[in-house]
């Protein structure tokens, strides 16, 4: 079913163009030093847009990846600069989602946009990984919480 969703995302809805545009924007941001955290997040988002029904965007903090202090400071500065654009992109995306849910044909595209809404708002520190990996991470965290409660 995921494969069918990915095929429908690309051919009638031209999802590969969204992935290409996001990749180009990410590369432009990455060229500028201050926009590098945004650019890397946009590049990850373009990977997500290639197979949106098989992948998910999650925060890299959920993967326990440590970043240097300088990178964290640069990420905060980039987020402050990107915030107005992120708010605008999120509002436009919410409007698109609402309009796409009007027709049955637009629902798959609306689901893809809804899954990536937080990335439009803040692409910094987001990573594209397989849905199965995210499910396994969630199971492990739930098991840890259950063990804490039971012990």
PDB file of C-alpha atoms in Angstrom:
ATOM      1  CA  UNK A   1       0.000   0.000   0.000  1.00  0.00           C
ATOM      2  CA  UNK A   2       2.900   2.333   0.765  1.00  0.00           C
ATOM      3  CA  UNK A   3       4.376   1.683  -2.667  1.00  0.00           C
ATOM      4  CA  UNK A   4       1.069   2.500  -4.336  1.00  0.00           C
ATOM      5  CA  UNK A   5       0.856   5.721  -2.323  1.00  0.00           C
ATOM      6  CA  UNK A   6       4.378   6.700  -3.380  1.00  0.00           C
ATOM      7  CA  UNK A   7       3.586   5.996  -7.042  1.00  0.00           C
ATOM      8  CA  UNK A   8       0.383   8.045  -6.890  1.00  0.00           C
ATOM      9  CA  UNK A   9       2.273  10.835  -5.126  1.00  0.00           C
ATOM     10  CA  UNK A  10       4.746  11.106  -8.018  1.00  0.00           C
ATOM     11  CA  UNK A  11       2.745  10.607 -11.169  1.00  0.00           C
ATOM     12  CA  UNK A  12      -0.610  12.314 -10.953  1.00  0.00           C
ATOM     13  CA  UNK A  13       0.475  14.774  -8.254  1.00  0.00           C
ATOM     14  CA  UNK A  14       4.070  15.448  -9.444  1.00  0.00           C
ATOM     15  CA  UNK A  15       5.589  14.886  -6.011  1.00  0.00           C
ATOM     16  CA  UNK A  16       9.058  14.553  -7.526  1.00  0.00           C
ATOM     17  CA  UNK A  17       8.878  18.238  -8.485  1.00  0.00           C
ATOM     18  CA  UNK A  18       8.214  19.166  -4.861  1.00  0.00           C
ATOM     19  CA  UNK A  19      11.222  17.064  -3.877  1.00  0.00           C
ATOM     20  CA  UNK A  20      13.372  18.747  -6.527  1.00  0.00           C
ATOM     21  CA  UNK A  21      12.334  22.275  -5.505  1.00  0.00           C
ATOM     22  CA  UNK A  22      12.935  21.482  -1.845  1.00  0.00           C
ATOM     23  CA  UNK A  23      16.363  20.053  -2.672  1.00  0.00           C
ATOM     24  CA  UNK A  24      17.335  23.161  -4.646  1.00  0.00           C
ATOM     25  CA  UNK A  25      16.167  25.471  -1.845  1.00  0.00           C
ATOM     26  CA  UNK A  26      18.058  23.332   0.674  1.00  0.00           C
ATOM     27  CA  UNK A  27      21.248  23.520  -1.378  1.00  0.00           C
ATOM     28  CA  UNK A  28      20.936  27.308  -1.649  1.00  0.00           C
ATOM     29  CA  UNK A  29      20.491  27.591   2.129  1.00  0.00           C
ATOM     30  CA  UNK A  30      23.431  25.243   2.715  1.00  0.00           C
ATOM     31  CA  UNK A  31      25.734  27.392   0.583  1.00  0.00           C
ATOM     32  CA  UNK A  32      25.202  30.269   2.998  1.00  0.00           C
ATOM     33  CA  UNK A  33      26.911  29.435   6.268  1.00  0.00           C
ATOM     34  CA  UNK A  34      24.173  30.877   8.481  1.00  0.00           C
ATOM     35  CA  UNK A  35      21.459  28.984   6.620  1.00  0.00           C
ATOM     36  CA  UNK A  36      23.260  25.615   6.736  1.00  0.00           C
ATOM     37  CA  UNK A  37      21.051  24.119   9.487  1.00  0.00           C
ATOM     38  CA  UNK A  38      17.956  25.105   7.506  1.00  0.00           C
ATOM     39  CA  UNK A  39      19.451  23.790   4.271  1.00  0.00           C
ATOM     40  CA  UNK A  40      20.325  20.414   5.741  1.00  0.00           C
ATOM     41  CA  UNK A  41      16.791  20.089   7.095  1.00  0.00           C
ATOM     42  CA  UNK A  42      15.354  20.992   3.695  1.00  0.00           C
ATOM     43  CA  UNK A  43      17.569  18.383   2.017  1.00  0.00           C
ATOM     44  CA  UNK A  44      16.240  15.786   4.478  1.00  0.00           C
ATOM     45  CA  UNK A  45      12.726  16.999   3.669  1.00  0.00           C
ATOM     46  CA  UNK A  46      13.378  16.494  -0.049  1.00  0.00           C
ATOM     47  CA  UNK A  47      14.365  12.882   0.743  1.00  0.00           C
ATOM     48  CA  UNK A  48      11.053  12.538   2.564  1.00  0.00           C
ATOM     49  CA  UNK A  49       9.156  13.946  -0.427  1.00  0.00           C
ATOM     50  CA  UNK A  50      10.615  11.244  -2.682  1.00  0.00           C
ATOM     51  CA  UNK A  51       8.874   8.464  -0.712  1.00  0.00           C
ATOM     52  CA  UNK A  52       6.468  10.161   1.712  1.00  0.00           C
ATOM     53  CA  UNK A  53       4.391   7.063   2.440  1.00  0.00           C
ATOM     54  CA  UNK A  54       7.441   5.009   3.460  1.00  0.00           C
ATOM     55  CA  UNK A  55       9.380   7.587   5.474  1.00  0.00           C
ATOM     56  CA  UNK A  56       8.846  10.039   8.320  1.00  0.00           C
ATOM     57  CA  UNK A  57      10.505  13.217   9.480  1.00  0.00           C
ATOM     58  CA  UNK A  58      11.625  13.191  13.099  1.00  0.00           C
ATOM     59  CA  UNK A  59      13.791  15.406  15.251  1.00  0.00           C
ATOM     60  CA  UNK A  60      17.409  14.314  15.492  1.00  0.00           C
ATOM     61  CA  UNK A  61      17.153  14.666  19.275  1.00  0.00           C
ATOM     62  CA  UNK A  62      15.014  11.493  19.242  1.00  0.00           C
ATOM     63  CA  UNK A  63      17.982   9.673  17.717  1.00  0.00           C
ATOM     64  CA  UNK A  64      20.280  10.784  20.571  1.00  0.00           C
ATOM     65  CA  UNK A  65      22.651  12.527  18.179  1.00  0.00           C
ATOM     66  CA  UNK A  66      24.915  15.025  19.919  1.00  0.00           C
ATOM     67  CA  UNK A  67      25.678  18.269  18.159  1.00  0.00           C
ATOM     68  CA  UNK A  68      28.514  20.631  18.996  1.00  0.00           C
ATOM     69  CA  UNK A  69      27.768  23.787  20.957  1.00  0.00           C
ATOM     70  CA  UNK A  70      28.693  25.949  17.968  1.00  0.00           C
ATOM     71  CA  UNK A  71      26.227  24.031  15.761  1.00  0.00           C
ATOM     72  CA  UNK A  72      23.484  24.478  18.374  1.00  0.00           C
ATOM     73  CA  UNK A  73      24.129  28.238  18.515  1.00  0.00           C
ATOM     74  CA  UNK A  74      24.103  28.462  14.710  1.00  0.00           C
ATOM     75  CA  UNK A  75      20.853  26.484  14.650  1.00  0.00           C
ATOM     76  CA  UNK A  76      19.194  28.916  17.080  1.00  0.00           C
ATOM     77  CA  UNK A  77      20.329  31.911  15.017  1.00  0.00           C
ATOM     78  CA  UNK A  78      19.098  30.255  11.809  1.00  0.00           C
ATOM     79  CA  UNK A  79      15.750  29.431  13.431  1.00  0.00           C
ATOM     80  CA  UNK A  80      15.261  33.055  14.502  1.00  0.00           C
ATOM     81  CA  UNK A  81      15.972  34.185  10.946  1.00  0.00           C
ATOM     82  CA  UNK A  82      13.734  31.484   9.432  1.00  0.00           C
ATOM     83  CA  UNK A  83      10.824  31.891  11.893  1.00  0.00           C
ATOM     84  CA  UNK A  84       8.732  34.373   9.821  1.00  0.00           C
ATOM     85  CA  UNK A  85       9.146  32.212   6.709  1.00  0.00           C
ATOM     86  CA  UNK A  86       8.324  29.084   8.700  1.00  0.00           C
ATOM     87  CA  UNK A  87       5.122  30.611  10.059  1.00  0.00           C
ATOM     88  CA  UNK A  88       4.100  31.720   6.570  1.00  0.00           C
ATOM     89  CA  UNK A  89       4.931  28.321   5.046  1.00  0.00           C
ATOM     90  CA  UNK A  90       2.947  26.565   7.789  1.00  0.00           C
ATOM     91  CA  UNK A  91      -0.117  28.769   7.278  1.00  0.00           C
ATOM     92  CA  UNK A  92      -0.026  28.244   3.510  1.00  0.00           C
ATOM     93  CA  UNK A  93       0.377  24.496   4.030  1.00  0.00           C
ATOM     94  CA  UNK A  94      -2.591  24.328   6.425  1.00  0.00           C
ATOM     95  CA  UNK A  95      -4.733  26.135   3.843  1.00  0.00           C
ATOM     96  CA  UNK A  96      -3.548  23.690   1.165  1.00  0.00           C
ATOM     97  CA  UNK A  97      -4.376  20.738   3.420  1.00  0.00           C
ATOM     98  CA  UNK A  98      -7.897  22.035   4.047  1.00  0.00           C
ATOM     99  CA  UNK A  99      -8.513  22.630   0.346  1.00  0.00           C
ATOM    100  CA  UNK A 100      -7.124  19.227  -0.634  1.00  0.00           C
ATOM    101  CA  UNK A 101      -9.367  17.417   1.856  1.00  0.00           C
ATOM    102  CA  UNK A 102     -12.418  18.769   0.009  1.00  0.00           C
ATOM    103  CA  UNK A 103     -11.972  16.223  -2.778  1.00  0.00           C
ATOM    104  CA  UNK A 104     -11.331  12.521  -2.351  1.00  0.00           C
ATOM    105  CA  UNK A 105      -8.548  12.650  -4.926  1.00  0.00           C
ATOM    106  CA  UNK A 106      -6.615  15.256  -2.923  1.00  0.00           C
ATOM    107  CA  UNK A 107      -6.608  13.344   0.369  1.00  0.00           C
ATOM    108  CA  UNK A 108      -3.289  11.492  -0.251  1.00  0.00           C
ATOM    109  CA  UNK A 109      -1.523  14.768  -1.014  1.00  0.00           C
ATOM    110  CA  UNK A 110      -3.101  16.382   2.037  1.00  0.00           C
ATOM    111  CA  UNK A 111      -1.797  13.532   4.192  1.00  0.00           C
ATOM    112  CA  UNK A 112       1.741  14.043   2.883  1.00  0.00           C
ATOM    113  CA  UNK A 113       1.555  17.764   3.592  1.00  0.00           C
ATOM    114  CA  UNK A 114       0.118  17.135   7.055  1.00  0.00           C
ATOM    115  CA  UNK A 115       2.938  14.708   7.876  1.00  0.00           C
ATOM    116  CA  UNK A 116       5.529  17.309   6.933  1.00  0.00           C
ATOM    117  CA  UNK A 117       3.860  20.348   8.504  1.00  0.00           C
ATOM    118  CA  UNK A 118       6.305  20.564  11.420  1.00  0.00           C
ATOM    119  CA  UNK A 119       9.203  20.435   8.967  1.00  0.00           C
ATOM    120  CA  UNK A 120       7.792  23.379   7.028  1.00  0.00           C
ATOM    121  CA  UNK A 121       7.630  25.314  10.298  1.00  0.00           C
ATOM    122  CA  UNK A 122      11.098  24.313  11.517  1.00  0.00           C
ATOM    123  CA  UNK A 123      13.340  22.194   9.271  1.00  0.00           C
ATOM    124  CA  UNK A 124      16.329  22.528  11.608  1.00  0.00           C
ATOM    125  CA  UNK A 125      17.426  19.252  13.136  1.00  0.00           C
ATOM    126  CA  UNK A 126      14.945  17.075  11.235  1.00  0.00           C
ATOM    127  CA  UNK A 127      15.949  13.693   9.829  1.00  0.00           C
ATOM    128  CA  UNK A 128      14.159  11.524   7.269  1.00  0.00           C
ATOM    129  CA  UNK A 129      14.051   7.852   8.268  1.00  0.00           C
ATOM    130  CA  UNK A 130      11.961   4.789   7.457  1.00  0.00           C
ATOM    131  CA  UNK A 131       8.552   4.513   9.099  1.00  0.00           C
ATOM    132  CA  UNK A 132       9.464   1.115  10.516  1.00  0.00           C
ATOM    133  CA  UNK A 133      12.460   2.609  12.333  1.00  0.00           C
ATOM    134  CA  UNK A 134      10.253   5.306  13.862  1.00  0.00           C
ATOM    135  CA  UNK A 135       7.775   2.650  14.987  1.00  0.00           C
ATOM    136  CA  UNK A 136      10.593   0.663  16.612  1.00  0.00           C
ATOM    137  CA  UNK A 137      11.924   3.777  18.379  1.00  0.00           C
ATOM    138  CA  UNK A 138       8.449   4.501  19.724  1.00  0.00           C
ATOM    139  CA  UNK A 139       8.076   0.901  20.945  1.00  0.00           C
ATOM    140  CA  UNK A 140      11.413   1.076  22.758  1.00  0.00           C
ATOM    141  CA  UNK A 141      10.530   4.374  24.428  1.00  0.00           C
ATOM    142  CA  UNK A 142       7.151   2.994  25.484  1.00  0.00           C
ATOM    143  CA  UNK A 143       8.869  -0.091  26.911  1.00  0.00           C
ATOM    144  CA  UNK A 144      11.301   2.111  28.873  1.00  0.00           C
ATOM    145  CA  UNK A 145       8.399   4.109  30.314  1.00  0.00           C
ATOM    146  CA  UNK A 146       6.524   0.939  31.213  1.00  0.00           C
ATOM    147  CA  UNK A 147       9.627  -0.488  32.906  1.00  0.00           C
ATOM    148  CA  UNK A 148      10.003   2.704  34.980  1.00  0.00           C
ATOM    149  CA  UNK A 149       6.387   2.540  36.082  1.00  0.00           C
ATOM    150  CA  UNK A 150       6.494  -1.166  36.905  1.00  0.00           C
ATOM    151  CA  UNK A 151       9.809  -1.045  38.786  1.00  0.00           C
TER     152      UNK A 151
END
